[in-house]
PDB file of C-alpha atoms in Angstrom:
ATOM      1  CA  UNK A   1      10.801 -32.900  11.464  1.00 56.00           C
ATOM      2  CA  UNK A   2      11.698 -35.321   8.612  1.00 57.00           C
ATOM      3  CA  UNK A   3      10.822 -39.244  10.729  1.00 63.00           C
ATOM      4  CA  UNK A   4      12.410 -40.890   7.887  1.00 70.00           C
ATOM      5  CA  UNK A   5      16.011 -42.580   8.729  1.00 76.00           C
ATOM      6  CA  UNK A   6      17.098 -43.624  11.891  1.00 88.00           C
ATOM      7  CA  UNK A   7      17.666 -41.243  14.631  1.00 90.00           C
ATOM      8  CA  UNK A   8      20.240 -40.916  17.655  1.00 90.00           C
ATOM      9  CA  UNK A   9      19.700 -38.681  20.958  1.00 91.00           C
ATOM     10  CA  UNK A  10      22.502 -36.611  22.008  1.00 90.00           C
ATOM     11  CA  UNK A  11      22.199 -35.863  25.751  1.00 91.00           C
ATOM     12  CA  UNK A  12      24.036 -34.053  28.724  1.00 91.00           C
ATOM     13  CA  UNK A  13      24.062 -35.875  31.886  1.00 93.00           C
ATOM     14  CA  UNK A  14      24.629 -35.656  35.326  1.00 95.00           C
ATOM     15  CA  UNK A  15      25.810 -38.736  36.399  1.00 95.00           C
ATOM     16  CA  UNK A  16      26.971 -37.608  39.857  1.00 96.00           C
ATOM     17  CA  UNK A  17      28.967 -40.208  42.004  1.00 97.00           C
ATOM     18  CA  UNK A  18      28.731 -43.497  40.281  1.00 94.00           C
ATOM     19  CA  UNK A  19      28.574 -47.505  41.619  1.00 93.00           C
ATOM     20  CA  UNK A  20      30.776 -49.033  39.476  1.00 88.00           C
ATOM     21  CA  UNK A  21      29.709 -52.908  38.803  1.00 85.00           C
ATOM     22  CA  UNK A  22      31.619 -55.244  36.207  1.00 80.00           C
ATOM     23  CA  UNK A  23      28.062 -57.364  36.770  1.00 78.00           C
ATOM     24  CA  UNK A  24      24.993 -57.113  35.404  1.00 75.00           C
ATOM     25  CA  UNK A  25      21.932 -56.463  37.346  1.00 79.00           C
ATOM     26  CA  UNK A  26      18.437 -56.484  35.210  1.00 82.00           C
ATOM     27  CA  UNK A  27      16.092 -55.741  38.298  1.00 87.00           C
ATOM     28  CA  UNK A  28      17.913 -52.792  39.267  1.00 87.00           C
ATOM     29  CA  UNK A  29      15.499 -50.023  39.525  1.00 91.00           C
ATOM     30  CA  UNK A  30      17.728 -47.602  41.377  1.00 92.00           C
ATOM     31  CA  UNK A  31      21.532 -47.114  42.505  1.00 92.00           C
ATOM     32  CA  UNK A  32      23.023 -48.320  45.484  1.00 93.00           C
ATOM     33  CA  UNK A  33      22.812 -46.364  48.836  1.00 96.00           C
ATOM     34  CA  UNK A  34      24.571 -43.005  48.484  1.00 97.00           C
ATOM     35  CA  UNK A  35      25.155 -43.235  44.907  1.00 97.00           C
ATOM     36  CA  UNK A  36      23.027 -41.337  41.803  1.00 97.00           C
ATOM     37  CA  UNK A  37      24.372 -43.505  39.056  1.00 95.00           C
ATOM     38  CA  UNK A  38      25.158 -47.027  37.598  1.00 92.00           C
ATOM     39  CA  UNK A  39      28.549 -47.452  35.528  1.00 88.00           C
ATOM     40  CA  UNK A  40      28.956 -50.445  33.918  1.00 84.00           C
ATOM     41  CA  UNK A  41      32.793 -51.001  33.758  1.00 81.00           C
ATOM     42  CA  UNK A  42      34.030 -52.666  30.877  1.00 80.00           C
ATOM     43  CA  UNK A  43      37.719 -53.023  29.685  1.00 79.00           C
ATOM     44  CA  UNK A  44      38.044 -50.635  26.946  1.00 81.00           C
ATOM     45  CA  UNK A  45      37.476 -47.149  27.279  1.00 83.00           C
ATOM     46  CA  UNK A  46      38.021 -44.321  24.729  1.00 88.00           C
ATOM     47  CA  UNK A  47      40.756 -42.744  24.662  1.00 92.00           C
ATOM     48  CA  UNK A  48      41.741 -40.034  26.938  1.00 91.00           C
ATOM     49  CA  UNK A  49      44.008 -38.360  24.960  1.00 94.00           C
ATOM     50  CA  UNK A  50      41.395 -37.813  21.480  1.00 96.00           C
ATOM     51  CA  UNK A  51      38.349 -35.920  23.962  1.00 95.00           C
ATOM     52  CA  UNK A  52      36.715 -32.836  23.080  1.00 95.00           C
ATOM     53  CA  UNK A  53      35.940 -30.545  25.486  1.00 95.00           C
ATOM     54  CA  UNK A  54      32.859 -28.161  24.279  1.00 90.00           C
ATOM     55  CA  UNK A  55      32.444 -24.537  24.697  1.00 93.00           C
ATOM     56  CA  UNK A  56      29.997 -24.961  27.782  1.00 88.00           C
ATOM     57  CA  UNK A  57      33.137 -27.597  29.779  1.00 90.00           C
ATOM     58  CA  UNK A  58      31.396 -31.095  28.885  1.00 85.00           C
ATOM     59  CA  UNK A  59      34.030 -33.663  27.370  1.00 88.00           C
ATOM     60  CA  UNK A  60      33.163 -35.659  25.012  1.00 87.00           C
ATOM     61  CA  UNK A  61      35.049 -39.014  24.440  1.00 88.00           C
ATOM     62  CA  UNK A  62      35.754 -39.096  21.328  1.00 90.00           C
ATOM     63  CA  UNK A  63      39.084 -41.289  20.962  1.00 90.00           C
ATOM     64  CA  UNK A  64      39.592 -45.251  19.830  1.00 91.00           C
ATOM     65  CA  UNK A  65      39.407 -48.238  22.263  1.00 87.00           C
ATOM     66  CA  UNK A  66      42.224 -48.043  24.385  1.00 88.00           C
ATOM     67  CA  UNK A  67      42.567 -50.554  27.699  1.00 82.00           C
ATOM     68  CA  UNK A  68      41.497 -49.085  30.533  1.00 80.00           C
ATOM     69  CA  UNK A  69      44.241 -49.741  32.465  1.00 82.00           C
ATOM     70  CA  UNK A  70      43.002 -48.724  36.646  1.00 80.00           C
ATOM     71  CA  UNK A  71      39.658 -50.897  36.012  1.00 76.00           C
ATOM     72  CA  UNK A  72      41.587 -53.941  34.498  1.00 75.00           C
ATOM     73  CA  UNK A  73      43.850 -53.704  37.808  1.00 79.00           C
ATOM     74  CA  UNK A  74      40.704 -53.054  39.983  1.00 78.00           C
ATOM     75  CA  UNK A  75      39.260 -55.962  39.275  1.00 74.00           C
ATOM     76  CA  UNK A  76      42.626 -57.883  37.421  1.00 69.00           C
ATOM     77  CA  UNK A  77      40.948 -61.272  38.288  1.00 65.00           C
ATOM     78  CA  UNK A  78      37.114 -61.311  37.509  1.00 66.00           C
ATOM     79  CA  UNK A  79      35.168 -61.940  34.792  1.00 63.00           C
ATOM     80  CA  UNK A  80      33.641 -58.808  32.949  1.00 60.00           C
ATOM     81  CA  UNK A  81      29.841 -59.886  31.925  1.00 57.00           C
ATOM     82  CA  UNK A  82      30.617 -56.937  29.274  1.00 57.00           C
ATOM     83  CA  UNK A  83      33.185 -56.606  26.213  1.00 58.00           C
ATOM     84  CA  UNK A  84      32.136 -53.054  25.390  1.00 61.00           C
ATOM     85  CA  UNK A  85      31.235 -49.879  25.417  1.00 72.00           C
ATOM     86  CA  UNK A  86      30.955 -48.838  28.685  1.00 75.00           C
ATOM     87  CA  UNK A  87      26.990 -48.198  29.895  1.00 84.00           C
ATOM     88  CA  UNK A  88      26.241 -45.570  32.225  1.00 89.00           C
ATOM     89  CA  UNK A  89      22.805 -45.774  34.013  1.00 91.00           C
ATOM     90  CA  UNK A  90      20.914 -43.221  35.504  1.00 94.00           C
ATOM     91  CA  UNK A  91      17.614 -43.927  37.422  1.00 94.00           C
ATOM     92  CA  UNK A  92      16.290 -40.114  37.356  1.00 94.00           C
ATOM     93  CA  UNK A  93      15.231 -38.543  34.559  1.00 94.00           C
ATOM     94  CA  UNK A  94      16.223 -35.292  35.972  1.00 96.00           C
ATOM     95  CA  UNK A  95      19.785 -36.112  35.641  1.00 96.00           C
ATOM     96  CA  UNK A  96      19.151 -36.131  31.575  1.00 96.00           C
ATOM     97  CA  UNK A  97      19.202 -33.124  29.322  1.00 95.00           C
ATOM     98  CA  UNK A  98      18.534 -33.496  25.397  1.00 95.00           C
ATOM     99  CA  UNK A  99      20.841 -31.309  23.195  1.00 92.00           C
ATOM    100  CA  UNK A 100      20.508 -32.980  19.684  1.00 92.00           C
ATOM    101  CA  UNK A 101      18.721 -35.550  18.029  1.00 93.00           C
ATOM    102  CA  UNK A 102      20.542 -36.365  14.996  1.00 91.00           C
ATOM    103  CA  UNK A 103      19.186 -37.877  11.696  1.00 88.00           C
ATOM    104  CA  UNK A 104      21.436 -40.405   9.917  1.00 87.00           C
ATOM    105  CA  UNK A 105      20.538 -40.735   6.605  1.00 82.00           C
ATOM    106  CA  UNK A 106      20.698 -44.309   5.160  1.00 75.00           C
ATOM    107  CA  UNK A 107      21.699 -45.209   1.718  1.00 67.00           C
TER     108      UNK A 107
END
């Protein structure tokens, strides 16, 4: 494989039910009780209405920035420590399956 360029990691993963936090927490080393993932909630989202579905059922946003109108209700009066895009955390590296890795070529 060509190491030249920069690379990005396409992955499939399970995120299972997710603790949604408009915070951010650097010692976090694993979810809250009875969750398997971390979302961090920001309030722009892609839009719904642009995502590809793929052969095997996984959608893939693919839209651009729309307001994410339930979270900016859920929490309508606190401060988000995050502009965008939305991070999703996952403390298991079972929950993470590599598809692609993709070489953008520069220049």
């Amino acid at each position: 494989m060509n190491t030249t360029g920069k690379h990005i990691s396409v992955t499939q993963v399970a995120l299972g039910k997710m603790h949604e936090t408009i915070t951010c927490d650097w010692n976090m080393t694993n979810p809250p009780e009875g969750y398997n993932s971390t979302w961090a909630v920001t309030k722009n989202i892609p839009d719904p209405n642009d995502d590809v579905t793929t052969p095997y059922g996984v959608v893939v946003p693919c839209g651009r920035q729309v307001t994410n109108k339930a979270i900016n209700e859920k929490f309508k009066d606190a401060y988000f420590y995050r502009s965008q895009p939305n991070e999703y955390i996952v403390y298991n590296e079972g929950q993470v399956r590599l598809r692609y890795i993709v070489r953008i070529k520069q220049g």
